[in-house]
Amino acid sequence: MSRSNPSVPPSVVHTWIADGRSAGAVEERGVDPPAGSGDRHPAGADVAAAGLKICYLIDAISYGAALYGVFRLPSMHPDGKASRRSLAAAIEGLTFIARNTALRGAMLADLSATVLAMPIALFPAINADRFNGSPRTLGLLSTAIAVGGLLGSILSGPVKTITRPGRAMLITGAVWGAAIAGFGAVHGLPATLALLAVAGAADVLCVVFRTTIVQLATPDTMRGRTNSTEYVVGAAFPQIGNFRAGLLATATTPQISAVAGGLAAIVGAGLIAARLPAFTAYRHADNPEPATDPP
């Protein structure tokens, strides 16, 4: 899974947000692919329906369209002086994130959801146990997350009215965890796919809220370094989560790994809410660029 692959650069999104479009700007940029989908369309369904050749053809066309859109974007320049590229500048960026309640909470919430409850590495083993290792059902497992993410994107209009993105991020992270725990506990194909679809929808909305927080809580002088950190978080944490899931599945069973991971994500969201009440109460309308915590 990669949760950091925006189709519109963050600088453009920040300009939209500065005009008062908030979370709606994140929706319009095109949300990141759902957890574990590995792409922007349900590739598993393509494989099941038409084979690998058609799947790769659709892949090439979709990426070609995305590249065309990127090249059509206007140039955006940062306000003020650009920072020097150095190790000290990178450390300064990380220090800023660690001291900023909104950014620290967003990164921790993403860590809780992905590192503790990423299920993708479990798909082959669970497919073999429940569905006799059918390649079609294996493709459908990833497809279900992608379809859920697509539905979550289509139906995400009401997020524009949400003024507390920190609380919303924790709630969607908990829903993700509950869906993954349910995925590990059920047995039938319809229930399995339905829970993965719920997880995909929750994941997409969680990313929308995370990106909204990052864009609103970051001054322009720190934007490049903060966006880079967000990219690393979105790309690396899910892989660590898959490693954790596989390791626990080896020690126990894939089902136990999924259930335990989902429940851990729910607990993690609760702990973040309890330990970082300022993140839960964070309102972008009150302070678009909140001050950092005292050293």
CSV table of C-alpha atoms in Angstrom, one decimal, residues 118-257:
chain,number,residue,atom,x,y,z
A,118,MET,CA,-2.2,-3.6,7.8
A,119,PRO,CA,-3.7,-6.9,6.5
A,120,ILE,CA,-2.4,-7.2,2.9
A,121,ALA,CA,0.4,-9.7,3.7
A,122,LEU,CA,-2.3,-12.0,5.2
A,123,PHE,CA,-4.4,-12.2,2.0
A,124,PRO,CA,-2.7,-15.2,0.4
A,125,ALA,CA,-2.8,-17.3,3.6
A,126,ILE,CA,-6.4,-16.3,4.4
A,127,ASN,CA,-7.5,-16.9,0.8
A,128,ALA,CA,-5.9,-20.4,1.0
A,129,ASP,CA,-7.6,-21.2,4.3
A,130,ARG,CA,-11.1,-19.9,3.4
A,131,PHE,CA,-11.4,-20.1,-0.3
A,132,ASN,CA,-9.0,-23.0,-1.3
A,133,GLY,CA,-6.4,-20.7,-2.7
A,134,SER,CA,-8.5,-19.5,-5.6
A,135,PRO,CA,-6.6,-16.8,-7.6
A,136,ARG,CA,-9.9,-15.1,-8.4
A,137,THR,CA,-10.9,-14.7,-4.8
A,138,LEU,CA,-7.3,-13.5,-4.0
A,139,GLY,CA,-7.8,-10.8,-6.5
A,140,LEU,CA,-11.1,-9.9,-5.1
A,141,LEU,CA,-9.7,-9.3,-1.6
A,142,SER,CA,-7.5,-6.4,-2.9
A,143,THR,CA,-10.3,-5.3,-5.2
A,144,ALA,CA,-12.7,-5.0,-2.2
A,145,ILE,CA,-10.4,-2.5,-0.5
A,146,ALA,CA,-10.1,-0.5,-3.7
A,147,VAL,CA,-13.8,-0.5,-4.3
A,148,GLY,CA,-14.4,0.7,-0.8
A,149,GLY,CA,-11.9,3.4,-1.2
A,150,LEU,CA,-13.6,4.5,-4.5
A,151,LEU,CA,-17.0,4.6,-2.8
A,152,GLY,CA,-15.5,6.5,0.1
A,153,SER,CA,-14.1,9.1,-2.3
A,154,ILE,CA,-17.4,9.4,-4.2
A,155,LEU,CA,-19.4,9.8,-1.1
A,156,SER,CA,-16.9,12.1,0.8
A,157,GLY,CA,-18.7,15.4,0.1
A,158,PRO,CA,-19.9,15.7,3.7
A,159,VAL,CA,-16.3,15.9,5.0
A,160,LYS,CA,-16.3,19.5,3.9
A,161,THR,CA,-18.5,20.3,6.9
A,162,ILE,CA,-16.2,18.6,9.5
A,163,THR,CA,-14.3,21.2,11.5
A,164,ARG,CA,-12.3,18.8,13.7
A,165,PRO,CA,-10.2,16.7,11.4
A,166,GLY,CA,-8.1,15.3,14.2
A,167,ARG,CA,-11.1,13.7,15.8
A,168,ALA,CA,-12.4,12.5,12.5
A,169,MET,CA,-9.0,10.9,11.7
A,170,LEU,CA,-9.1,9.0,14.9
A,171,ILE,CA,-12.7,7.8,14.3
A,172,THR,CA,-11.9,6.7,10.8
A,173,GLY,CA,-8.8,4.9,12.0
A,174,ALA,CA,-10.9,3.1,14.6
A,175,VAL,CA,-13.4,2.1,12.0
A,176,TRP,CA,-10.6,0.8,9.8
A,177,GLY,CA,-9.3,-1.3,12.8
A,178,ALA,CA,-12.8,-2.7,13.5
A,179,ALA,CA,-13.3,-3.7,9.9
A,180,ILE,CA,-9.9,-5.4,9.8
A,181,ALA,CA,-10.7,-7.3,13.0
A,182,GLY,CA,-14.0,-8.3,11.5
A,183,PHE,CA,-12.2,-9.5,8.4
A,184,GLY,CA,-10.1,-11.7,10.5
A,185,ALA,CA,-13.0,-13.2,12.3
A,186,VAL,CA,-15.6,-13.9,9.6
A,187,HIS,CA,-15.6,-16.8,7.1
A,188,GLY,CA,-17.9,-16.3,4.1
A,189,LEU,CA,-16.8,-14.4,1.0
A,190,PRO,CA,-19.6,-11.8,1.0
A,191,ALA,CA,-18.8,-10.8,4.6
A,192,THR,CA,-15.1,-10.8,3.9
A,193,LEU,CA,-15.4,-8.5,0.9
A,194,ALA,CA,-17.9,-6.2,2.7
A,195,LEU,CA,-15.6,-5.7,5.7
A,196,LEU,CA,-12.6,-5.0,3.4
A,197,ALA,CA,-14.7,-2.5,1.5
A,198,VAL,CA,-15.6,-0.7,4.8
A,199,ALA,CA,-11.9,-0.7,5.6
A,200,GLY,CA,-11.0,0.8,2.2
A,201,ALA,CA,-13.6,3.6,2.7
A,202,ALA,CA,-12.3,4.4,6.2
A,203,ASP,CA,-8.8,4.4,4.9
A,204,VAL,CA,-9.5,7.0,2.2
A,205,LEU,CA,-11.3,9.3,4.5
A,206,CYS,CA,-8.5,9.0,7.1
A,207,VAL,CA,-6.0,10.1,4.4
A,208,VAL,CA,-8.2,13.0,3.5
A,209,PHE,CA,-8.2,14.2,7.1
A,210,ARG,CA,-4.5,13.6,7.5
A,211,THR,CA,-3.6,15.6,4.4
A,212,THR,CA,-6.0,18.4,5.4
A,213,ILE,CA,-4.3,18.7,8.8
A,214,VAL,CA,-0.8,18.7,7.3
A,215,GLN,CA,-1.7,21.4,4.8
A,216,LEU,CA,-3.5,23.6,7.3
A,217,ALA,CA,-1.0,23.2,10.2
A,218,THR,CA,2.2,23.8,8.3
A,219,PRO,CA,3.6,27.3,7.5
A,220,ASP,CA,5.0,27.7,4.0
A,221,THR,CA,8.6,27.8,5.2
A,222,MET,CA,8.2,24.2,6.5
A,223,ARG,CA,5.8,22.9,3.8
A,224,GLY,CA,8.4,20.9,1.7
A,225,ARG,CA,9.9,19.1,4.7
A,226,THR,CA,6.5,18.4,6.3
A,227,ASN,CA,5.1,17.1,3.0
A,228,SER,CA,8.2,14.9,2.5
A,229,THR,CA,7.7,13.4,6.0
A,230,GLU,CA,4.0,12.8,5.2
A,231,TYR,CA,5.1,11.0,2.1
A,232,VAL,CA,7.5,8.7,4.0
A,233,VAL,CA,4.9,8.0,6.6
A,234,GLY,CA,2.3,7.1,3.9
A,235,ALA,CA,4.8,4.9,2.0
A,236,ALA,CA,6.8,3.2,4.8
A,237,PHE,CA,4.3,2.6,7.6
A,238,PRO,CA,2.1,0.3,5.6
A,239,GLN,CA,5.1,-1.9,4.7
A,240,ILE,CA,6.1,-2.1,8.3
A,241,GLY,CA,2.5,-3.0,9.1
A,242,ASN,CA,2.6,-5.8,6.5
A,243,PHE,CA,5.8,-7.1,8.1
A,244,ARG,CA,4.2,-7.1,11.5
A,245,ALA,CA,1.1,-8.9,10.2
A,246,GLY,CA,3.2,-11.6,8.6
A,247,LEU,CA,5.4,-12.0,11.7
A,248,LEU,CA,2.5,-12.4,14.0
A,249,ALA,CA,0.7,-14.7,11.6
A,250,THR,CA,3.8,-17.0,11.6
A,251,ALA,CA,3.8,-17.1,15.4
A,252,THR,CA,0.0,-17.6,15.6
A,253,THR,CA,-2.4,-17.8,12.7
A,254,PRO,CA,-3.3,-15.3,9.9
A,255,GLN,CA,-6.8,-14.9,11.4
A,256,ILE,CA,-5.4,-14.1,14.9
A,257,SER,CA,-3.0,-11.6,13.3
